[in-house]
PDB file of C-alpha atoms in Angstrom:
ATOM      1  CA  UNK R   1     106.279 119.410  28.748  1.00 88.00           C
ATOM      2  CA  UNK R   2     106.438 116.563  29.299  1.00 91.00           C
ATOM      3  CA  UNK R   3     104.130 115.133  26.626  1.00 94.00           C
ATOM      4  CA  UNK R   4     106.408 117.025  24.024  1.00 94.00           C
ATOM      5  CA  UNK R   5     109.262 115.808  25.157  1.00 95.00           C
ATOM      6  CA  UNK R   6     107.972 112.126  24.917  1.00 96.00           C
ATOM      7  CA  UNK R   7     105.880 112.882  21.336  1.00 95.00           C
ATOM      8  CA  UNK R   8     108.840 114.664  19.154  1.00 94.00           C
ATOM      9  CA  UNK R   9     111.800 112.280  18.528  1.00 91.00           C
ATOM     10  CA  UNK R  10     114.771 112.864  19.410  1.00 94.00           C
ATOM     11  CA  UNK R  11     114.741 114.195  22.800  1.00 96.00           C
ATOM     12  CA  UNK R  12     117.705 113.507  24.832  1.00 97.00           C
ATOM     13  CA  UNK R  13     118.213 114.766  29.190  1.00 97.00           C
ATOM     14  CA  UNK R  14     121.818 116.377  29.080  1.00 98.00           C
ATOM     15  CA  UNK R  15     123.397 113.631  29.913  1.00 98.00           C
ATOM     16  CA  UNK R  16     122.010 111.516  26.184  1.00 97.00           C
ATOM     17  CA  UNK R  17     119.623 109.744  27.673  1.00 97.00           C
ATOM     18  CA  UNK R  18     116.282 109.099  25.394  1.00 97.00           C
ATOM     19  CA  UNK R  19     113.505 110.447  26.565  1.00 97.00           C
ATOM     20  CA  UNK R  20     110.606 108.270  25.989  1.00 96.00           C
ATOM     21  CA  UNK R  21     108.338 106.297  27.405  1.00 95.00           C
ATOM     22  CA  UNK R  22     110.942 103.489  29.330  1.00 96.00           C
ATOM     23  CA  UNK R  23     112.343 106.870  30.666  1.00 97.00           C
ATOM     24  CA  UNK R  24     108.498 107.823  31.648  1.00 96.00           C
ATOM     25  CA  UNK R  25     107.326 104.072  33.552  1.00 96.00           C
ATOM     26  CA  UNK R  26     110.931 104.408  34.791  1.00 97.00           C
ATOM     27  CA  UNK R  27     110.730 108.051  36.398  1.00 96.00           C
ATOM     28  CA  UNK R  28     107.173 107.198  37.512  1.00 96.00           C
ATOM     29  CA  UNK R  29     107.825 103.849  39.634  1.00 96.00           C
ATOM     30  CA  UNK R  30     110.092 105.618  41.427  1.00 95.00           C
ATOM     31  CA  UNK R  31     107.900 108.541  42.230  1.00 92.00           C
ATOM     32  CA  UNK R  32     105.831 106.560  45.614  1.00 89.00           C
ATOM     33  CA  UNK R  33     109.819 106.430  47.281  1.00 90.00           C
ATOM     34  CA  UNK R  34     110.984 109.378  47.000  1.00 91.00           C
ATOM     35  CA  UNK R  35     107.763 110.735  47.804  1.00 86.00           C
ATOM     36  CA  UNK R  36     108.901 108.966  51.165  1.00 86.00           C
ATOM     37  CA  UNK R  37     105.843 108.293  54.300  1.00 89.00           C
ATOM     38  CA  UNK R  38     102.678 109.916  53.040  1.00 88.00           C
ATOM     39  CA  UNK R  39      99.967 109.352  55.150  1.00 85.00           C
ATOM     40  CA  UNK R  40      99.335 113.086  57.062  1.00 87.00           C
ATOM     41  CA  UNK R  41      98.902 114.713  53.636  1.00 87.00           C
ATOM     42  CA  UNK R  42      95.217 115.414  52.183  1.00 88.00           C
ATOM     43  CA  UNK R  43      94.840 113.273  49.680  1.00 85.00           C
ATOM     44  CA  UNK R  44      97.587 110.927  49.680  1.00 88.00           C
ATOM     45  CA  UNK R  45      95.336 108.074  49.264  1.00 88.00           C
ATOM     46  CA  UNK R  46      95.191 109.086  45.505  1.00 89.00           C
ATOM     47  CA  UNK R  47      98.945 109.379  44.236  1.00 90.00           C
ATOM     48  CA  UNK R  48      98.635 105.675  42.340  1.00 93.00           C
ATOM     49  CA  UNK R  49      96.031 106.957  40.685  1.00 92.00           C
ATOM     50  CA  UNK R  50      97.532 110.672  39.631  1.00 92.00           C
ATOM     51  CA  UNK R  51     100.398 108.556  38.593  1.00 94.00           C
ATOM     52  CA  UNK R  52      98.375 106.419  36.779  1.00 95.00           C
ATOM     53  CA  UNK R  53      96.894 109.965  35.529  1.00 94.00           C
ATOM     54  CA  UNK R  54      99.742 111.123  34.343  1.00 94.00           C
ATOM     55  CA  UNK R  55     100.837 108.134  32.429  1.00 96.00           C
ATOM     56  CA  UNK R  56      97.851 108.022  30.759  1.00 95.00           C
ATOM     57  CA  UNK R  57      98.086 111.850  29.677  1.00 94.00           C
ATOM     58  CA  UNK R  58     101.229 111.365  28.580  1.00 95.00           C
ATOM     59  CA  UNK R  59     100.819 108.394  26.181  1.00 95.00           C
ATOM     60  CA  UNK R  60      97.801 110.222  24.152  1.00 94.00           C
ATOM     61  CA  UNK R  61      98.673 110.817  21.126  1.00 94.00           C
ATOM     62  CA  UNK R  62      96.481 114.335  21.389  1.00 93.00           C
ATOM     63  CA  UNK R  63      97.705 116.364  23.660  1.00 92.00           C
ATOM     64  CA  UNK R  64      94.673 117.311  25.860  1.00 89.00           C
ATOM     65  CA  UNK R  65      93.990 120.876  26.493  1.00 87.00           C
ATOM     66  CA  UNK R  66      93.787 120.670  30.501  1.00 86.00           C
ATOM     67  CA  UNK R  67      95.229 118.721  32.371  1.00 82.00           C
ATOM     68  CA  UNK R  68      93.013 119.288  35.537  1.00 86.00           C
ATOM     69  CA  UNK R  69      89.808 118.358  33.199  1.00 86.00           C
ATOM     70  CA  UNK R  70      90.634 114.229  33.187  1.00 87.00           C
ATOM     71  CA  UNK R  71      91.507 114.807  37.042  1.00 86.00           C
ATOM     72  CA  UNK R  72      87.785 116.596  37.689  1.00 85.00           C
ATOM     73  CA  UNK R  73      86.188 113.103  36.007  1.00 84.00           C
ATOM     74  CA  UNK R  74      88.015 111.045  38.804  1.00 84.00           C
ATOM     75  CA  UNK R  75      86.737 113.345  41.867  1.00 81.00           C
ATOM     76  CA  UNK R  76      84.546 112.613  44.684  1.00 69.00           C
TER      77      UNK R  76
END
């Protein structure tokens, strides 16, 4: 859904805010703080990598068929 909102012109939130790359960037930048203390969570060290992957996938011109496939490539 996120990809579609970003790639179909004229999408807005209920308050009129445009759904665009600036909103995506601002929202993703806030995620670590909104998650709070994640030190005890399994895989917490990969949260920044996950956020970067979501940003990358959201910006692509074509929607990835399965969003998990690019993530699998990053597994150890």
